[in-house]
Amino acid sequence: MINIDDLAGKTGEWLRGTGPDSDIVVSSRIRLARNVAGRPFLTVASHKAKAELEAQIREGLEGVNLGKGRLYVALKDTSPVDRQFLMERHLISRDLLNAEGDRGVAIAKEESVAIMVNEEDHLRIQVMRSGLQLEEAWREIDRIDDEIAAKLPYAFHALHGYLTACPTNAGTGMRISVLLHLPALVMTRQIDKVFQALSRINFSVRGLYGEGTQASGNFYQISNQATLGKPEIALVQSLSDVVPEIVRFERHCREKLAKEQRTALEDRVYRACGTLKYARSISSEETMELLSAVRLGSQLSLLPEIKPGTVNELFVTTQPGHLQKQEGRPLSPQERDLARAGLIRGRLGGR
Amino acid sequence: MPSKAKSCETCHENPATVHLTEMANNHVVLEKHLCDQCASKQGIIGKMQMSLVAELLGNIKDKQKGAAKEADVRCPDCGMLYSEFRAKARFGCSRDYDVFQKHVLALLEKIHGSTEHVGKRPKGAPKALPAAAKGAAEVPGPKGPAKAAAKAPADPVAELEKELEKAVKGEDFERAAKLRDRIREAKARKEGKE
Ligand SMILES: [Zn+2]
Ligand SMILES: [Zn+2]
């Protein structure tokens, strides 16, 4: 039986830095919101109802093929550090972390499959892949969803489709998110153009670590806004069409930087790398900023010794939950800055 | 090179990604810069999402002033009142979609530009209702005449052609070319089926 500690030694499939367009597209994710028919939504569910729901869903999921290495984490009995750790790995949401009562997450297939239980909806099924692989993610989640539907009757409406606690998710219940690293668009001040173009065609853009448009580490998440009125495959197609356009634009700006502002670019990349390799104490904020430059440098062959996967991984493993899990005890912010600097030095071959 | 991003006012650790300005009498009285985590802990992100739906609901209400003072409806299953749904912006159970039907239709139309699911269905689920049974006349239409077009049954070709028109208008010719390909494919598929 595997547990959370077994996850800590490895990284999820989506962080590998492989897959199509993975120099810019970090991951592709599809999430389906589902509720069990005949049960109250979590908005009004009592403690008893929540406990019953969790038990019913866990039992239903047992017969479903989620892939290898599956694990269920009952979050009520989990330490705050472990919950934080799961959130940093994108396996649970902030809302599920902060929620109370019976709830959990089923994880499988090297973390590429995660099913949150008793979040805002009874089930939030998620499939994640590294790089741009939306069709593959859709085929997998569609199959898992069918298998779950055979075990648990879903709340479904003849006209409105899958019913969700929040009307913004009704219909397909499907949210597609593509995580992009766009440092060159930010540096060349083209990012606002992209935002405007995307919002005109009804996609939402947000910084990975925030709700606003100011993203730390230049990571941006693009998602569909409407979930009702189009078939799932059309929603997948609409992102599959638009993401390559952004990728091309980012690549164009990277080439331009490398040609026209070579020295400034090299200065930025090598300074970032130097600081990360030798710093003794570093905040998560500075880490994000510098890792972003190193990631760009490694993609532009300025830092051939650094593997893309290593950088991707550091964005996650330098976060507070991961550091505390690694040290095996709670750390103060100052202690975290020391531990963070040590971890980075080790991974980047500094001293 | 120190980063220019502000850090969170509460934890002083993570970068501030949520920026709030509270206004009173046209003066900024409070500015807050928080990270995602602290904003979420303080319930601010949830509030932002709720206020979006609440705002949409508010708009719908205004459009219906003629039918003012209507009684608050209560769901017999979960006990939620329509007024509570407006405040929370979350349903209490799946029956609420029918109990608050006329508000729900307008709200879905506003959020998604549609009220009709055309995607996958669980095996054995009821088929979509015929257009006549939807009581279109009762729908409090937020968009007036535009609503008729939005409610037309989803024809993939028509949908694509609409998008194509938009792309051409916006001089996005690359997208237009792609859309033309997809229209051709969709038409071929349609003919193949018939
Ligand atoms: Zn904070
Ligand atoms: Zn109800």
Coordinates of C-alpha atoms and ligand atoms in Angstrom, one line a residue:
Chain A
M1 CA 0.0 0.0 0.0
I2 CA 1.6 3.3 -1.0
N3 CA 1.1 6.5 0.9
I4 CA 1.9 10.2 0.6
D5 CA 5.5 9.8 1.6
D6 CA 6.1 7.6 -1.4
L7 CA 5.0 10.5 -3.7
A8 CA 7.6 12.8 -2.1
G9 CA 10.6 10.9 -3.5
K10 CA 9.4 11.3 -7.1
T11 CA 7.7 13.8 -9.2
G12 CA 4.5 13.5 -11.2
E13 CA 4.4 12.7 -14.9
W14 CA 3.3 16.3 -15.7
L15 CA 6.5 17.8 -14.3
R16 CA 8.8 15.8 -16.6
G17 CA 9.2 18.5 -19.1
T18 CA 8.4 16.1 -21.9
G19 CA 5.6 16.0 -24.5
P20 CA 4.8 18.2 -27.4
D21 CA 5.8 21.9 -27.1
S22 CA 7.1 21.3 -23.6
D23 CA 9.6 24.2 -23.9
I24 CA 6.6 26.4 -23.4
V25 CA 3.6 24.3 -22.5
V26 CA 4.2 22.8 -19.0
S27 CA 1.1 20.8 -18.7
S28 CA -2.4 20.1 -20.1
R29 CA -5.2 19.5 -17.6
I30 CA -8.8 18.6 -17.9
R31 CA -11.2 18.6 -15.0
L32 CA -14.8 17.3 -14.8
A33 CA -17.2 18.4 -12.1
R34 CA -19.7 15.7 -11.2
N35 CA -22.3 15.2 -8.5
V36 CA -24.1 12.0 -7.3
A37 CA -27.8 12.0 -8.1
G38 CA -30.2 12.2 -5.1
R39 CA -27.7 13.7 -2.7
P40 CA -27.5 17.3 -1.5
F41 CA -24.7 19.5 -2.9
L42 CA -21.9 20.3 -0.5
T43 CA -23.3 23.8 -0.2
V44 CA -25.9 22.4 2.2
A45 CA -24.6 18.9 3.1
S46 CA -24.5 18.1 6.8
H47 CA -21.5 16.4 8.4
K48 CA -23.4 13.1 8.3
A49 CA -24.2 13.6 4.6
K50 CA -20.6 14.4 3.8
A51 CA -19.4 11.2 5.6
E52 CA -21.9 9.1 3.7
L53 CA -21.0 10.7 0.4
E54 CA -17.3 10.1 0.9
A55 CA -17.9 6.5 1.8
Q56 CA -20.3 6.0 -1.2
I57 CA -17.8 7.6 -3.6
R58 CA -14.8 5.7 -2.3
E59 CA -16.7 2.4 -2.7
G60 CA -17.8 3.4 -6.2
L61 CA -14.3 4.3 -7.2
E62 CA -12.9 0.9 -6.1
G63 CA -14.2 -0.8 -9.2
V64 CA -12.9 1.9 -11.6
N65 CA -9.6 1.5 -13.4
L66 CA -7.7 4.7 -12.6
G67 CA -4.3 3.3 -13.6
K68 CA -1.4 2.0 -11.6
G69 CA -0.2 2.9 -8.2
R70 CA -3.5 4.2 -6.8
L71 CA -3.8 5.8 -3.4
Y72 CA -6.6 7.4 -1.5
V73 CA -5.9 10.2 1.0
A74 CA -8.6 10.9 3.5
L75 CA -7.9 14.6 4.2
K76 CA -9.7 14.8 7.5
D77 CA -6.9 12.7 9.1
T78 CA -4.0 14.3 7.2
S79 CA -1.5 16.8 8.7
P80 CA -1.5 20.4 7.4
V81 CA 2.0 19.9 5.9
D82 CA 0.7 16.9 3.9
R83 CA -2.3 18.8 2.7
Q84 CA -0.1 21.7 1.6
F85 CA 2.2 19.2 -0.1
L86 CA -0.7 17.7 -2.1
M87 CA -1.9 21.2 -3.1
E88 CA 1.6 22.2 -4.3
R89 CA 1.6 19.1 -6.6
H90 CA -1.8 20.2 -8.1
L91 CA -3.5 17.1 -6.7
I92 CA -5.9 19.0 -4.5
S93 CA -7.3 22.5 -4.7
R94 CA -6.8 25.3 -2.1
D95 CA -10.6 25.0 -1.4
L96 CA -10.3 21.3 -0.6
L97 CA -7.3 22.0 1.6
N98 CA -9.2 24.6 3.6
A99 CA -12.5 22.8 3.7
E100 CA -13.6 20.9 6.8
G101 CA -15.0 17.4 7.4
D102 CA -14.9 14.2 5.4
R103 CA -13.2 14.7 2.1
G104 CA -10.3 13.2 0.2
V105 CA -8.5 12.6 -3.0
A106 CA -7.8 9.5 -5.1
I107 CA -4.5 9.6 -6.9
A108 CA -3.2 7.3 -9.6
K109 CA -0.9 6.8 -12.6
E110 CA 2.1 8.8 -11.4
E111 CA -0.2 11.6 -10.3
S112 CA -1.6 12.1 -13.7
V113 CA -5.1 11.1 -12.4
A114 CA -6.6 12.7 -9.3
I115 CA -10.2 12.7 -8.1
M116 CA -11.1 15.1 -5.4
V117 CA -14.1 14.0 -3.2
N118 CA -16.3 16.6 -1.5
E119 CA -14.8 19.7 -2.9
E120 CA -17.3 22.2 -4.2
D121 CA -18.9 19.3 -6.1
H122 CA -19.0 15.6 -5.0
L123 CA -16.4 14.7 -7.5
R124 CA -13.8 16.7 -9.4
I125 CA -12.0 14.3 -11.8
Q126 CA -8.7 15.5 -13.1
V127 CA -6.3 14.2 -15.7
M128 CA -2.9 16.0 -16.3
R129 CA -0.3 15.5 -18.9
S130 CA 3.0 17.1 -19.6
G131 CA 3.3 19.3 -22.6
L132 CA 0.4 19.9 -25.0
Q133 CA -1.6 16.7 -24.9
L134 CA -5.3 17.8 -24.7
E135 CA -6.8 15.1 -26.9
E136 CA -5.0 12.4 -25.0
A137 CA -6.1 13.8 -21.7
W138 CA -9.7 14.0 -23.0
R139 CA -9.7 10.4 -24.1
E140 CA -8.5 9.2 -20.7
I141 CA -10.8 11.3 -18.6
D142 CA -13.8 10.4 -20.9
R143 CA -13.1 6.7 -20.2
I144 CA -12.7 7.2 -16.4
D145 CA -15.9 9.3 -16.3
D146 CA -17.8 6.5 -18.1
E147 CA -16.5 4.0 -15.7
I148 CA -17.5 6.1 -12.7
A149 CA -20.9 6.7 -14.2
A150 CA -21.5 3.0 -14.3
K151 CA -20.9 2.8 -10.5
L152 CA -22.4 6.1 -9.3
P153 CA -25.5 7.7 -10.7
Y154 CA -24.7 11.3 -11.7
A155 CA -26.9 14.3 -11.3
F156 CA -27.9 15.0 -14.9
H157 CA -30.5 17.2 -16.4
A158 CA -32.0 16.5 -19.9
L159 CA -31.6 20.1 -20.9
H160 CA -28.7 21.5 -18.8
G161 CA -26.5 18.5 -18.7
Y162 CA -24.3 17.7 -15.7
L163 CA -25.5 19.7 -12.7
T164 CA -23.0 21.4 -10.5
A165 CA -23.1 23.5 -7.3
C166 CA -22.0 26.6 -9.1
P167 CA -23.8 27.5 -12.4
T168 CA -20.5 28.5 -14.0
N169 CA -19.6 24.8 -14.3
A170 CA -22.9 23.3 -15.5
G171 CA -23.4 21.5 -18.7
T172 CA -20.2 19.6 -19.5
G173 CA -18.7 20.4 -16.1
M174 CA -15.5 20.6 -18.0
R175 CA -12.6 23.0 -17.4
I176 CA -9.6 22.7 -19.6
S177 CA -6.4 24.4 -18.5
V178 CA -3.1 24.7 -20.3
L179 CA -0.2 25.9 -18.2
L180 CA 2.3 28.0 -20.2
H181 CA 5.7 29.5 -19.4
L182 CA 5.8 32.9 -21.2
P183 CA 8.9 34.8 -20.1
A184 CA 9.7 36.3 -23.5
L185 CA 6.2 37.6 -24.0
V186 CA 6.5 39.3 -20.6
M187 CA 10.0 40.7 -21.3
T188 CA 9.1 42.1 -24.7
R189 CA 5.8 43.5 -23.2
Q190 CA 3.6 41.6 -25.6
I191 CA 1.7 39.7 -22.9
D192 CA -1.1 42.2 -22.6
K193 CA -1.9 41.7 -26.3
V194 CA -2.3 38.0 -25.7
F195 CA -4.6 38.6 -22.8
Q196 CA -6.8 40.9 -24.8
A197 CA -7.0 38.5 -27.7
L198 CA -7.8 35.6 -25.5
S199 CA -10.5 37.4 -23.5
R200 CA -12.2 38.4 -26.8
I201 CA -12.6 34.8 -27.7
N202 CA -13.8 33.8 -24.2
F203 CA -10.8 32.2 -22.7
S204 CA -9.6 33.2 -19.2
V205 CA -6.0 33.7 -18.4
R206 CA -4.6 33.8 -14.9
G207 CA -1.2 33.6 -13.2
L208 CA -0.5 30.1 -12.0
Y209 CA -0.1 31.2 -8.4
G210 CA -2.8 33.8 -8.3
E211 CA -6.1 35.1 -9.5
G212 CA -4.8 38.3 -10.9
T213 CA -3.0 38.7 -14.2
Q214 CA 0.4 39.2 -12.5
A215 CA 1.9 35.8 -12.6
S216 CA 4.9 34.7 -10.5
G217 CA 7.6 33.0 -12.6
N218 CA 5.8 34.0 -15.8
F219 CA 3.5 31.0 -15.6
Y220 CA 0.0 31.5 -17.1
Q221 CA -2.9 29.3 -17.2
I222 CA -5.4 29.4 -20.0
S223 CA -8.9 28.0 -19.6
N224 CA -12.2 27.8 -21.3
Q225 CA -14.8 30.1 -19.7
A226 CA -18.1 28.6 -20.9
T227 CA -18.8 24.9 -20.0
L228 CA -22.3 24.7 -21.5
G229 CA -23.6 24.8 -25.1
K230 CA -20.6 23.1 -26.9
P231 CA -19.7 19.5 -26.9
E232 CA -16.6 18.5 -24.9
I233 CA -14.6 17.8 -28.0
A234 CA -15.3 21.3 -29.4
L235 CA -14.0 22.8 -26.2
V236 CA -10.9 20.7 -26.4
Q237 CA -10.4 21.6 -30.0
S238 CA -10.8 25.3 -29.3
L239 CA -7.9 25.2 -26.9
S240 CA -5.9 22.9 -29.1
D241 CA -6.3 25.6 -31.9
V242 CA -5.4 28.6 -29.8
V243 CA -2.5 27.3 -27.7
P244 CA -0.1 26.7 -30.7
E245 CA -0.7 30.3 -31.7
I246 CA 0.6 31.6 -28.3
V247 CA 3.4 29.1 -28.4
R248 CA 4.5 30.4 -31.8
F249 CA 4.3 34.0 -30.6
E250 CA 6.4 33.2 -27.5
R251 CA 9.0 31.3 -29.6
H252 CA 9.2 34.3 -32.0
C253 CA 9.8 36.6 -29.1
R254 CA 12.5 34.3 -27.7
E255 CA 14.3 34.2 -31.0
K256 CA 14.1 38.0 -31.2
L257 CA 15.5 38.4 -27.7
A258 CA 18.3 36.0 -28.5
K259 CA 19.2 37.9 -31.6
E260 CA 18.6 41.5 -30.8
Q261 CA 19.3 41.6 -27.0
R262 CA 21.8 38.8 -26.7
T263 CA 24.0 40.3 -24.0
A264 CA 21.0 41.5 -21.8
L265 CA 19.5 38.0 -22.1
E266 CA 22.7 36.2 -21.2
D267 CA 23.3 38.6 -18.3
R268 CA 19.9 37.9 -16.9
V269 CA 20.1 34.1 -17.3
Y270 CA 23.6 33.7 -16.0
R271 CA 23.1 36.1 -13.0
A272 CA 19.9 34.1 -12.1
C273 CA 21.8 30.8 -12.4
G274 CA 24.7 32.2 -10.3
T275 CA 22.4 33.4 -7.5
L276 CA 20.5 30.1 -7.4
K277 CA 23.7 28.1 -7.3
Y278 CA 25.4 30.0 -4.5
A279 CA 22.7 31.7 -2.4
R280 CA 22.5 30.7 1.2
S281 CA 19.0 32.0 1.9
I282 CA 16.4 32.7 -0.7
S283 CA 12.6 33.6 -0.6
S284 CA 10.1 31.7 -2.7
E285 CA 9.3 34.9 -4.5
E286 CA 12.9 35.4 -5.7
T287 CA 13.2 31.7 -6.5
M288 CA 10.3 31.9 -8.9
E289 CA 11.7 34.9 -10.6
L290 CA 15.2 33.4 -11.0
L291 CA 14.0 29.9 -11.9
S292 CA 12.0 31.4 -14.7
A293 CA 15.1 33.0 -16.2
V294 CA 17.0 29.7 -15.8
R295 CA 14.2 27.8 -17.5
L296 CA 14.3 30.2 -20.4
G297 CA 18.1 29.9 -20.5
S298 CA 18.0 26.2 -20.5
Q299 CA 15.4 26.1 -23.4
L300 CA 17.7 28.5 -25.4
S301 CA 20.7 26.3 -24.9
L302 CA 22.5 28.9 -22.7
L303 CA 22.6 26.3 -19.9
P304 CA 23.0 23.0 -21.6
E305 CA 24.0 21.3 -18.3
I306 CA 20.6 22.0 -16.7
K307 CA 17.8 19.6 -17.7
P308 CA 14.3 21.1 -18.3
G309 CA 12.8 18.5 -15.9
T310 CA 15.1 19.7 -13.1
V311 CA 13.9 23.2 -13.4
N312 CA 10.2 22.3 -13.6
E313 CA 10.6 20.1 -10.5
L314 CA 12.2 22.9 -8.5
F315 CA 9.2 25.2 -9.1
V316 CA 7.3 22.7 -7.0
T317 CA 9.8 21.2 -4.6
T318 CA 10.9 24.7 -3.4
Q319 CA 7.5 25.5 -2.0
P320 CA 6.8 25.5 1.7
G321 CA 4.9 22.2 2.0
H322 CA 7.6 20.3 0.0
L323 CA 10.5 21.8 2.0
Q324 CA 8.8 20.9 5.3
K325 CA 8.0 17.4 4.1
Q326 CA 11.6 16.9 3.0
E327 CA 13.0 18.2 6.4
G328 CA 10.3 16.1 8.2
R329 CA 9.3 19.0 10.5
P330 CA 7.6 22.4 10.5
L331 CA 9.9 25.2 9.5
S332 CA 9.7 28.9 10.2
P333 CA 9.9 31.2 7.1
Q334 CA 13.6 31.9 7.8
E335 CA 14.4 28.2 8.1
R336 CA 12.5 27.6 4.9
D337 CA 14.6 30.2 3.0
L338 CA 17.8 28.3 4.2
A339 CA 16.4 24.9 3.3
R340 CA 15.2 26.2 -0.1
A341 CA 18.6 27.6 -0.9
G342 CA 20.3 24.3 0.1
L343 CA 17.9 22.3 -2.1
I344 CA 18.5 24.4 -5.1
R345 CA 22.3 24.4 -4.7
G346 CA 22.1 20.6 -4.6
R347 CA 19.9 20.2 -7.7
L348 CA 21.8 22.7 -9.8
G349 CA 25.2 21.5 -8.9
G350 CA 26.3 24.7 -7.0
R351 CA 28.3 24.9 -3.8
Chain B
M1 CA 18.7 41.2 -9.4
P2 CA 15.9 41.7 -6.9
S3 CA 12.5 41.0 -8.2
K4 CA 10.0 43.8 -8.7
A5 CA 7.0 41.9 -7.6
K6 CA 5.4 43.0 -4.3
S7 CA 5.2 40.3 -1.6
C8 CA 2.1 39.4 0.3
E9 CA 1.1 41.7 3.2
T10 CA 0.0 38.8 5.4
C11 CA 2.6 36.1 5.1
H12 CA 5.4 38.3 3.7
E13 CA 6.6 35.2 1.8
N14 CA 4.7 34.6 -1.4
P15 CA 4.4 37.1 -4.2
A16 CA 1.2 39.2 -4.0
T17 CA -1.1 38.1 -6.8
V18 CA -4.4 39.4 -5.6
H19 CA -4.7 43.1 -5.5
L20 CA -7.7 44.7 -4.0
T21 CA -8.7 48.3 -3.7
E22 CA -11.7 49.3 -1.6
M23 CA -13.3 52.6 -2.4
A24 CA -15.4 55.0 -0.3
N25 CA -16.7 58.3 -1.6
N26 CA -14.4 58.0 -4.6
H27 CA -11.3 57.8 -2.4
V28 CA -9.2 54.8 -2.1
V29 CA -9.5 53.8 1.6
L30 CA -7.8 50.4 1.6
E31 CA -5.3 48.7 -0.7
K32 CA -4.5 45.1 -0.1
H33 CA -1.9 43.0 -1.8
L34 CA -2.1 39.3 -0.9
C35 CA -0.9 36.0 -2.2
D36 CA -3.4 33.5 -3.5
Q37 CA -3.1 31.4 -0.3
C38 CA -3.8 34.3 2.1
A39 CA -6.5 35.7 0.0
S40 CA -8.2 32.3 -0.1
K41 CA -7.8 31.9 3.7
Q42 CA -9.5 35.2 4.2
G43 CA -12.3 34.1 1.9
I44 CA -11.5 36.8 -0.7
I45 CA -11.2 34.7 -3.8
G46 CA -14.4 32.9 -3.0
K47 CA -16.0 36.2 -2.5
M48 CA -14.8 37.5 -5.9
Q49 CA -16.2 34.5 -7.7
M50 CA -19.5 34.7 -5.8
S51 CA -19.8 38.4 -6.6
L52 CA -19.6 37.6 -10.3
V53 CA -22.6 35.3 -10.2
A54 CA -24.3 37.6 -7.7
E55 CA -23.8 40.5 -10.1
L56 CA -25.2 38.6 -13.0
L57 CA -28.2 37.6 -10.8
G58 CA -28.6 41.3 -9.9
N59 CA -28.8 42.3 -13.5
I60 CA -31.4 39.7 -14.3
K61 CA -33.5 40.9 -11.4
D62 CA -33.4 44.5 -12.7
K63 CA -34.6 43.4 -16.1
Q64 CA -37.6 41.8 -14.5
K65 CA -38.8 44.8 -12.4
G66 CA -42.2 44.4 -14.0
A67 CA -42.7 41.2 -12.1
A68 CA -41.5 42.7 -8.8
K69 CA -42.5 41.5 -5.4
E70 CA -42.8 37.9 -6.5
A71 CA -42.7 35.4 -3.7
D72 CA -39.4 33.8 -2.7
V73 CA -39.3 30.2 -4.0
R74 CA -38.1 27.4 -1.7
C75 CA -36.7 24.0 -2.9
P76 CA -38.7 21.2 -1.3
D77 CA -35.7 18.9 -1.4
C78 CA -32.8 20.9 0.2
G79 CA -34.8 23.8 1.6
M80 CA -32.9 26.5 -0.2
L81 CA -34.6 29.7 -0.9
Y82 CA -34.1 31.6 -4.2
S83 CA -32.9 34.6 -2.1
E84 CA -30.3 32.4 -0.4
F85 CA -29.1 31.1 -3.8
R86 CA -28.7 34.7 -4.9
A87 CA -26.6 35.4 -1.8
K88 CA -24.4 32.3 -1.9
A89 CA -24.3 31.9 -5.7
R90 CA -24.3 28.1 -5.2
F91 CA -27.1 25.7 -5.6
G92 CA -28.2 23.4 -2.7
C93 CA -29.2 20.4 -4.8
S94 CA -29.8 19.4 -8.4
R95 CA -33.5 20.1 -8.1
D96 CA -32.8 23.8 -7.6
Y97 CA -32.1 24.1 -11.4
D98 CA -35.8 23.4 -12.0
V99 CA -37.2 25.1 -8.9
F100 CA -35.6 28.4 -9.8
Q101 CA -36.0 27.6 -13.5
K102 CA -36.7 30.9 -15.0
H103 CA -33.8 32.6 -13.2
V104 CA -31.6 29.7 -14.0
L105 CA -32.3 29.9 -17.7
A106 CA -31.4 33.6 -17.8
L107 CA -28.3 33.0 -15.7
L108 CA -26.9 30.2 -17.8
E109 CA -27.5 32.2 -20.9
K110 CA -25.6 35.1 -19.4
I111 CA -22.7 32.9 -18.2
H112 CA -22.3 30.5 -21.1
G113 CA -24.3 32.0 -24.0
S114 CA -26.4 28.9 -23.9
T115 CA -28.8 26.9 -21.8
E116 CA -28.6 23.6 -23.6
H117 CA -26.1 20.9 -23.0
V118 CA -24.9 19.3 -26.3
G119 CA -22.1 17.2 -24.9
K120 CA -21.8 13.7 -23.5
R121 CA -24.6 12.0 -21.6
P122 CA -24.4 9.2 -19.1
K123 CA -25.7 5.9 -20.6
G124 CA -29.5 5.7 -20.2
A125 CA -29.8 9.4 -19.4
P126 CA -32.9 11.1 -20.9
K127 CA -32.4 12.6 -24.3
A128 CA -32.6 16.4 -24.8
L129 CA -36.1 17.9 -24.8
P130 CA -37.5 19.0 -28.1
A131 CA -37.2 22.8 -28.6
A132 CA -40.9 23.3 -28.2
A133 CA -41.0 21.9 -24.7
K134 CA -38.5 24.4 -23.4
G135 CA -41.0 27.2 -22.9
A136 CA -38.8 29.7 -24.7
A137 CA -41.3 32.5 -24.3
E138 CA -41.0 32.3 -20.5
V139 CA -37.2 32.8 -20.6
P140 CA -36.4 36.2 -19.2
G141 CA -34.0 37.1 -22.0
P142 CA -31.0 39.1 -20.9
K143 CA -29.9 39.8 -24.5
G144 CA -33.2 40.5 -26.3
P145 CA -33.2 39.5 -29.9
A146 CA -29.7 38.0 -29.8
K147 CA -31.1 35.2 -27.6
A148 CA -33.0 33.6 -30.4
A149 CA -29.8 33.0 -32.3
A150 CA -28.0 31.7 -29.2
K151 CA -30.8 29.2 -28.5
A152 CA -30.8 27.7 -31.9
P153 CA -29.9 24.0 -31.8
A154 CA -26.2 23.5 -31.9
D155 CA -25.2 22.8 -35.5
P156 CA -21.4 22.3 -35.6
V157 CA -21.2 23.7 -39.1
A158 CA -23.2 26.8 -38.3
E159 CA -21.2 27.3 -35.1
L160 CA -17.9 27.1 -37.0
E161 CA -19.2 29.5 -39.7
K162 CA -20.0 32.0 -37.0
E163 CA -16.5 31.7 -35.7
L164 CA -15.1 32.0 -39.2
E165 CA -17.0 35.2 -39.7
K166 CA -15.5 36.6 -36.5
A167 CA -12.0 35.6 -37.4
V168 CA -12.3 37.2 -40.8
K169 CA -13.6 40.4 -39.3
G170 CA -10.8 40.4 -36.8
E171 CA -8.3 39.9 -39.6
D172 CA -7.1 36.7 -37.9
F173 CA -6.5 34.9 -41.1
E174 CA -4.6 32.0 -39.7
R175 CA -7.5 31.1 -37.5
A176 CA -9.8 31.6 -40.5
A177 CA -7.8 29.1 -42.5
K178 CA -8.0 26.6 -39.8
L179 CA -11.7 27.1 -39.4
R180 CA -12.3 26.6 -43.1
D181 CA -10.6 23.3 -42.8
R182 CA -12.7 22.3 -39.9
I183 CA -15.9 23.4 -41.7
R184 CA -14.9 21.2 -44.6
E185 CA -14.4 18.3 -42.3
A186 CA -17.6 18.8 -40.4
K187 CA -19.6 19.0 -43.6
A188 CA -18.0 15.8 -44.9
R189 CA -18.8 14.1 -41.6
K190 CA -22.4 15.3 -41.8
E191 CA -22.8 14.0 -45.3
G192 CA -21.2 10.7 -44.4
K193 CA -23.8 10.2 -41.7
E194 CA -26.9 11.0 -43.7
Ligands
ZN1 ZN 0.5 35.4 1.8
ZN2 ZN -32.7 22.0 -3.6

